[in-house]
Short mmCIF file of C-alpha atoms in Angstrom, two decimals:
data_model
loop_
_atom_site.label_atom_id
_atom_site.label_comp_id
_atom_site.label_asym_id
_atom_site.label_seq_id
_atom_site.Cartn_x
_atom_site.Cartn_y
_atom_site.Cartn_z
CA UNK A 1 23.60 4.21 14.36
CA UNK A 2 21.96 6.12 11.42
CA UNK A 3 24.34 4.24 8.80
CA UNK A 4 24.00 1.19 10.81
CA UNK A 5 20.16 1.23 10.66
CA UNK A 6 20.21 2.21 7.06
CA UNK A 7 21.99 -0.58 5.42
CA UNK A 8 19.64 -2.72 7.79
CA UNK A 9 16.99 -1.39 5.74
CA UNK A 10 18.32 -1.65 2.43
CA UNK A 11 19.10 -5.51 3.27
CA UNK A 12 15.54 -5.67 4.27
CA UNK A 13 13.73 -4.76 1.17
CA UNK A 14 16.89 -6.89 -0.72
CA UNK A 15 15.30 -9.91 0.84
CA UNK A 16 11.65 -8.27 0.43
CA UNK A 17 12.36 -8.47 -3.34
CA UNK A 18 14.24 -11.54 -3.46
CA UNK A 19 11.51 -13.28 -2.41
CA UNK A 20 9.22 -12.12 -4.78
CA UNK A 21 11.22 -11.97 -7.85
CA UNK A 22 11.90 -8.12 -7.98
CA UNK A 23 14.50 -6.14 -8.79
CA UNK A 24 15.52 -4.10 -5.93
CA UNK A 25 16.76 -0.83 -7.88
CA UNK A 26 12.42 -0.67 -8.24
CA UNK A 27 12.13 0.43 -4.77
CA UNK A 28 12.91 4.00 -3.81
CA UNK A 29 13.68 4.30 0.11
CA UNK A 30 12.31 7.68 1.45
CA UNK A 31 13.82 8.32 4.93
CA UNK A 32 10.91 10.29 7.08
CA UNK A 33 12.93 12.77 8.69
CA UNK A 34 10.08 14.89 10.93
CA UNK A 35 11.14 16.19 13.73
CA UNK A 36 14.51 14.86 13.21
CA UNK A 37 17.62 17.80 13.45
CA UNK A 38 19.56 18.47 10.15
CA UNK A 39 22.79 16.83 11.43
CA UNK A 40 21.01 13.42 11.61
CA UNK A 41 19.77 13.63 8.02
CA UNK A 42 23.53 14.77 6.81
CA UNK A 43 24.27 10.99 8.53
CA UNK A 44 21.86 9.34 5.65
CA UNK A 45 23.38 11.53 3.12
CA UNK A 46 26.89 10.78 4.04
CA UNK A 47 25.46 7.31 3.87
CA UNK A 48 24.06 8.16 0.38
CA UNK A 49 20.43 8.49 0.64
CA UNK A 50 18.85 11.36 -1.79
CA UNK A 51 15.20 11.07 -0.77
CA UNK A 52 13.84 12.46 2.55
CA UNK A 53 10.10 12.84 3.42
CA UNK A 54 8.61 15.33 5.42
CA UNK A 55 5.45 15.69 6.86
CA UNK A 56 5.24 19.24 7.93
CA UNK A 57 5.38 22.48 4.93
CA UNK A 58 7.40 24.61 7.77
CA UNK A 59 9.31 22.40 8.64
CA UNK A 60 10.43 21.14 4.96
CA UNK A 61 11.02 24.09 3.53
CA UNK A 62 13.14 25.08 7.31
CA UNK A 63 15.66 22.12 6.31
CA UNK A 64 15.66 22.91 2.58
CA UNK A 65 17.18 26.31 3.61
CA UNK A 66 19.69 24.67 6.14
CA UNK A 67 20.48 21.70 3.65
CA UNK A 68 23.17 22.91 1.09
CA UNK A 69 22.75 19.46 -1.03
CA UNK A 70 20.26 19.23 -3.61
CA UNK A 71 17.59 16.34 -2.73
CA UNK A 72 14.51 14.90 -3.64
CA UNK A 73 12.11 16.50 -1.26
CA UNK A 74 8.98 14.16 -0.58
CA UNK A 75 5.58 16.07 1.41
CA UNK A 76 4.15 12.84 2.83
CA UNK A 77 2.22 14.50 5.09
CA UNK A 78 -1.31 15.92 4.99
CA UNK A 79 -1.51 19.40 3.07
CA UNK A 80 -3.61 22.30 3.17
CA UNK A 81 -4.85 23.92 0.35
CA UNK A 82 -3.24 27.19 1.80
CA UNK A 83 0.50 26.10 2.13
CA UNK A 84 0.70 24.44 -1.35
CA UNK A 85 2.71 27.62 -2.45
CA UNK A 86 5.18 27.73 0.38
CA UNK A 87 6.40 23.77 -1.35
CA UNK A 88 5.13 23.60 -5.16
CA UNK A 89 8.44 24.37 -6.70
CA UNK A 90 10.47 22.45 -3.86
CA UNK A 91 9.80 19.24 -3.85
CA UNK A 92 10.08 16.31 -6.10
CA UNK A 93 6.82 14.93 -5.29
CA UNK A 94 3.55 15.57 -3.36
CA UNK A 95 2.55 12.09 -1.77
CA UNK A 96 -0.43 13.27 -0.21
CA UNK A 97 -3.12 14.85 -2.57
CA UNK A 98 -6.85 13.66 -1.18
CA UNK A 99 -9.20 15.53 -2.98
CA UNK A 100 -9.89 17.23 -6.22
CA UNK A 101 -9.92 20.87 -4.44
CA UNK A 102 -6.34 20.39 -2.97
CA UNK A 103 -5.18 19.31 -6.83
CA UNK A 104 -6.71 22.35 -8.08
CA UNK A 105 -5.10 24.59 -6.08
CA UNK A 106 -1.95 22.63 -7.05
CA UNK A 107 -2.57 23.21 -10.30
CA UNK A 108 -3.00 26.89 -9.96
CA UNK A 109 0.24 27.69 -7.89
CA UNK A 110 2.57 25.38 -10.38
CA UNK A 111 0.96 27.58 -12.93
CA UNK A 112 1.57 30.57 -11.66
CA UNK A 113 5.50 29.13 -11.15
CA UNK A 114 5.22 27.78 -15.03
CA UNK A 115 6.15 24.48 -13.57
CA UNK A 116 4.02 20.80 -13.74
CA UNK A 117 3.31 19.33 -10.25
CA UNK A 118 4.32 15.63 -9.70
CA UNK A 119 1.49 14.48 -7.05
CA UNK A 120 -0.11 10.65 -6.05
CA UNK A 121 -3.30 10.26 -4.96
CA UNK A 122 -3.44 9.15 -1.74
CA UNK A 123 -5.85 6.29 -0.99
CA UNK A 124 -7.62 5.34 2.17
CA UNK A 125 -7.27 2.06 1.42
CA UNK A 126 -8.53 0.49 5.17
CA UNK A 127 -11.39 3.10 4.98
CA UNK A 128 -9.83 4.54 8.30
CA UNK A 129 -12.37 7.39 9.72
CA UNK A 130 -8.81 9.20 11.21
CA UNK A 131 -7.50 8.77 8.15
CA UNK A 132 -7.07 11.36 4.96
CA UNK A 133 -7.41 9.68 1.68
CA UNK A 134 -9.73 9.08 -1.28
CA UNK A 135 -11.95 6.26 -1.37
CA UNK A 136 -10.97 3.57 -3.18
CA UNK A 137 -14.06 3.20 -5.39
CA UNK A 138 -13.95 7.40 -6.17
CA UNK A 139 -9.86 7.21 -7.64
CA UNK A 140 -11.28 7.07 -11.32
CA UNK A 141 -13.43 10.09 -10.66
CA UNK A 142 -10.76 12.13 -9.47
CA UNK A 143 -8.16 11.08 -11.97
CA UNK A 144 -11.30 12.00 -14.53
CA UNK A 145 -10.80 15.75 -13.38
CA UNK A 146 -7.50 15.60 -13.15
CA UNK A 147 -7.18 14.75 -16.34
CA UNK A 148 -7.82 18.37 -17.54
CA UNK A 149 -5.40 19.93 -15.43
CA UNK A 150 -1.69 20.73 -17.33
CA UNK A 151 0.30 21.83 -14.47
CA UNK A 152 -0.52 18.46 -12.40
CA UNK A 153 1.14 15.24 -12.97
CA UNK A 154 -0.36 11.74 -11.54
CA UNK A 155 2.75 9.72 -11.45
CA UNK A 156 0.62 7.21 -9.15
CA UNK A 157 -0.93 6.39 -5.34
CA UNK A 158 0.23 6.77 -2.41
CA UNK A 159 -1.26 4.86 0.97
CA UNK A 160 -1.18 4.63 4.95
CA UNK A 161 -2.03 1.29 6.05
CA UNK A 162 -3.93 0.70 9.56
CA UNK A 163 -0.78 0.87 12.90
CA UNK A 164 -0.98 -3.43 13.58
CA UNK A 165 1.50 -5.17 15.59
CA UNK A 166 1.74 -7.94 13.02
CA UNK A 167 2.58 -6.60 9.51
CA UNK A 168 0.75 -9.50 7.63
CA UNK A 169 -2.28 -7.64 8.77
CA UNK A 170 -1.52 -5.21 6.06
CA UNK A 171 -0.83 -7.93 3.40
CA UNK A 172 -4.23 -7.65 2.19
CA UNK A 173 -4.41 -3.88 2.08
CA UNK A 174 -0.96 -3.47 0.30
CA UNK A 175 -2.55 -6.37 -2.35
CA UNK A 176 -5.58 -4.45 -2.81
CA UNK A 177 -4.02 -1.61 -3.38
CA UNK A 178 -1.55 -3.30 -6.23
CA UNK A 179 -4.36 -4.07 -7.92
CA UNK A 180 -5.84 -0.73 -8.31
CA UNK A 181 -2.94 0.45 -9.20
CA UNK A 182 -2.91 -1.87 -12.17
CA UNK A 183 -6.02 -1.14 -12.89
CA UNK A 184 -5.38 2.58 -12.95
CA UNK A 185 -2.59 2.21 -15.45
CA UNK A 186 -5.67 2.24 -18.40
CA UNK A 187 -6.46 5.91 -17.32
CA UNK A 188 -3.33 6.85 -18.44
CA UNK A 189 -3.31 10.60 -20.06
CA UNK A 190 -0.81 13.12 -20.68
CA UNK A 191 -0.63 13.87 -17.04
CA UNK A 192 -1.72 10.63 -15.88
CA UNK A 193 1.66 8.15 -15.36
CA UNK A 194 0.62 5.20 -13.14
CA UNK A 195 4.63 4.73 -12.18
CA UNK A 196 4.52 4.64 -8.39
CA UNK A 197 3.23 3.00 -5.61
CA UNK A 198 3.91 4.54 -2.39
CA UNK A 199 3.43 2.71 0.49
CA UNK A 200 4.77 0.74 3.48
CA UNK A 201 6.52 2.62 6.73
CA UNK A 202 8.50 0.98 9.27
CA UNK A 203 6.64 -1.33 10.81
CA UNK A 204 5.17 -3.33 7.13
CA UNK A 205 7.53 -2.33 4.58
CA UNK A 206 8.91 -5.49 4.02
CA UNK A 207 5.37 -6.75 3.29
CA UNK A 208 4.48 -3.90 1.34
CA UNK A 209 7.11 -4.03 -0.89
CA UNK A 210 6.69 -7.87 -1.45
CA UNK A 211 3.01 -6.56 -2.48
CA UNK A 212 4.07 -4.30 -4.68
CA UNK A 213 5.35 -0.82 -3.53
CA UNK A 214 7.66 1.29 -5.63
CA UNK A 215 8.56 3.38 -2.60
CA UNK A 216 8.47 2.82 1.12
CA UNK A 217 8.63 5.42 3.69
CA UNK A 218 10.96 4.54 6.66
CA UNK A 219 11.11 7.12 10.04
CA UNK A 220 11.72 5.28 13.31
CA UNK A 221 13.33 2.16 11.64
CA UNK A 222 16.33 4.71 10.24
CA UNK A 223 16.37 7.60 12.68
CA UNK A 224 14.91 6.19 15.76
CA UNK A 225 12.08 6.95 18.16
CA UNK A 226 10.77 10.97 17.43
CA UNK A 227 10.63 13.82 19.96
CA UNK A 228 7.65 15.22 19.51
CA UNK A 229 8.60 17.60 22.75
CA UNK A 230 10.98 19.70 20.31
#
C-alpha cells in the first residue's frame, strides 16, 4: 500500500508541475512519518524515498537509532528551545524555527558541535492564533538578526496552511507566500540562502506546489490514517 500510495504521489506533483511549467526534480517529497513504526518507513525506502519528517525530537532521534540507512532527517514539528541539542547534528534541516530566541539557541548548540545549522523560518502565513510561526510582516527583522549568527543557515521558509476541505482555499496563502519568498531572496547573506519553500501536506500539495513549493510534506496521503493511541 505504502509503494502504491507513493508513486500516487509522485504522479501527483508530476501533473502539479506539468501544469505550471516546472521541472519536477524541484520538488523534494518529505514523507511525515510520526507515529508511524520503523517497518513502514523501510517500505518508502525500499521504494526509494531519502527524506522523512518528523514532528516529535524523541521520537526522531528513537528511529534514527533503529534506522541503519543514512537519511535526510527533516524536524517539521514545533521545537523547544530545550531539545535543540538532542537533534542539531542529526538532521538535515530544521523546518520549524519561529522566533529569534529558538535560532539563538540553535546557533549556540551547532557551535558548541562546530557544525552550521540548516533552518527555515516558519511563517504563519493565515495568521492562525493555534498556529506557531512568524508574522509575515516581522520575516525581515528576524532574518536581520540572523544575519549575525555563523553557525545558522537560512536556506528559506517553511509554512502550515489553514485544515480546508477544498485545497483552492489555500491557493492564495501558498501565492502569498511565493512572493515573500521572492522577495526575501534580496536579504541574501552568507547564511542567508533563499533556496526552499516548504510547504503543502496532504490535503493541498498539489496546489502548493503549482504555487510554488520546493518541498511538500506528505503523512496520511503515503502512510495512512495515524494512531495517535500508540
Amino acid at each position: 500500500m505504502i509503494q502504491n500510495n507513493l508513486k500516487h504521489v509522485e504522479e501527483n506533483i508530476i501533473k502539479a508541475c506539468k501544469k505550471v511549467g516546472r521541472d519536477p526534480n524541484e520538488v523534494t517529497l518529505i514523507a511525515v512519518s510520526k507515529t508511524k513504526p520503523v517497518d513502514a518507513i523501510q517500505q518508502a525506502i525500499d521504494y526509494g524515498i531519502q527524506d522523512f519528517g518528523e514532528n516529535k525530537v524523541q521520537e526522531l532521534t528513537s528511529k534514527i537509532e533503529a534506522i541503519p540507512e543514512k537519511l535526510n532527517w527533516h524536524l517539521i514539528g514545533h521545537l523547544q528551545r530545550n531539545k535543540v541539542k538532542y537533534i542539531i547534528d542529526s538532521v538535515c534541516l530544521i523546518h520549524s524555527v519561529d522566533s529569534i530566541r529558538l535560532a539563538m539557541q540553535i546557533e549556540e548548540e551547532a557551535r558548541k558541535k562546530g557544525i552550521i545549522a540548516n533552518i527555515l523560518i516558519e511563517v504563519n502565513i493565515a495568521k492562525e492564533e493555534s498556529k506557531f510561526g512568524v508574522a509575515k510582516e516581522d520575516v525581515p527583522k528576524v532574518l536581520k538578526e540572523i544575519k549575525n549568527l555563523k553557525h545558522v543557515c537560512v536556506k528559506g521558509l517553511m509554512t502550515i496552511a489553514p485544515y480546508v476541505e477544498n485545497a483552492e482555499e489555500n491557493r492564495k496563502y501558498f501565492s502569498e507566500m511565493y512572493k515573500l519568498f521572492i522577495d526575501m531572496r534580496s536579504e541574501n547573506a552568507d547564511n542567508i540562502r533563499m533556496e526552499i519553500l516548504s510547504m503543502g501536506m496532504t490535503g493541498d500539495y498539489q496546489v502548493a506546489v503549482e504555487e510554488g513549493a520546493t518541498m511538500v510534506r506528505v503523512g496520511t496521503g503515503i502512510f495512512g490514517e495515524r494512531d495517535y493511541t500508540i
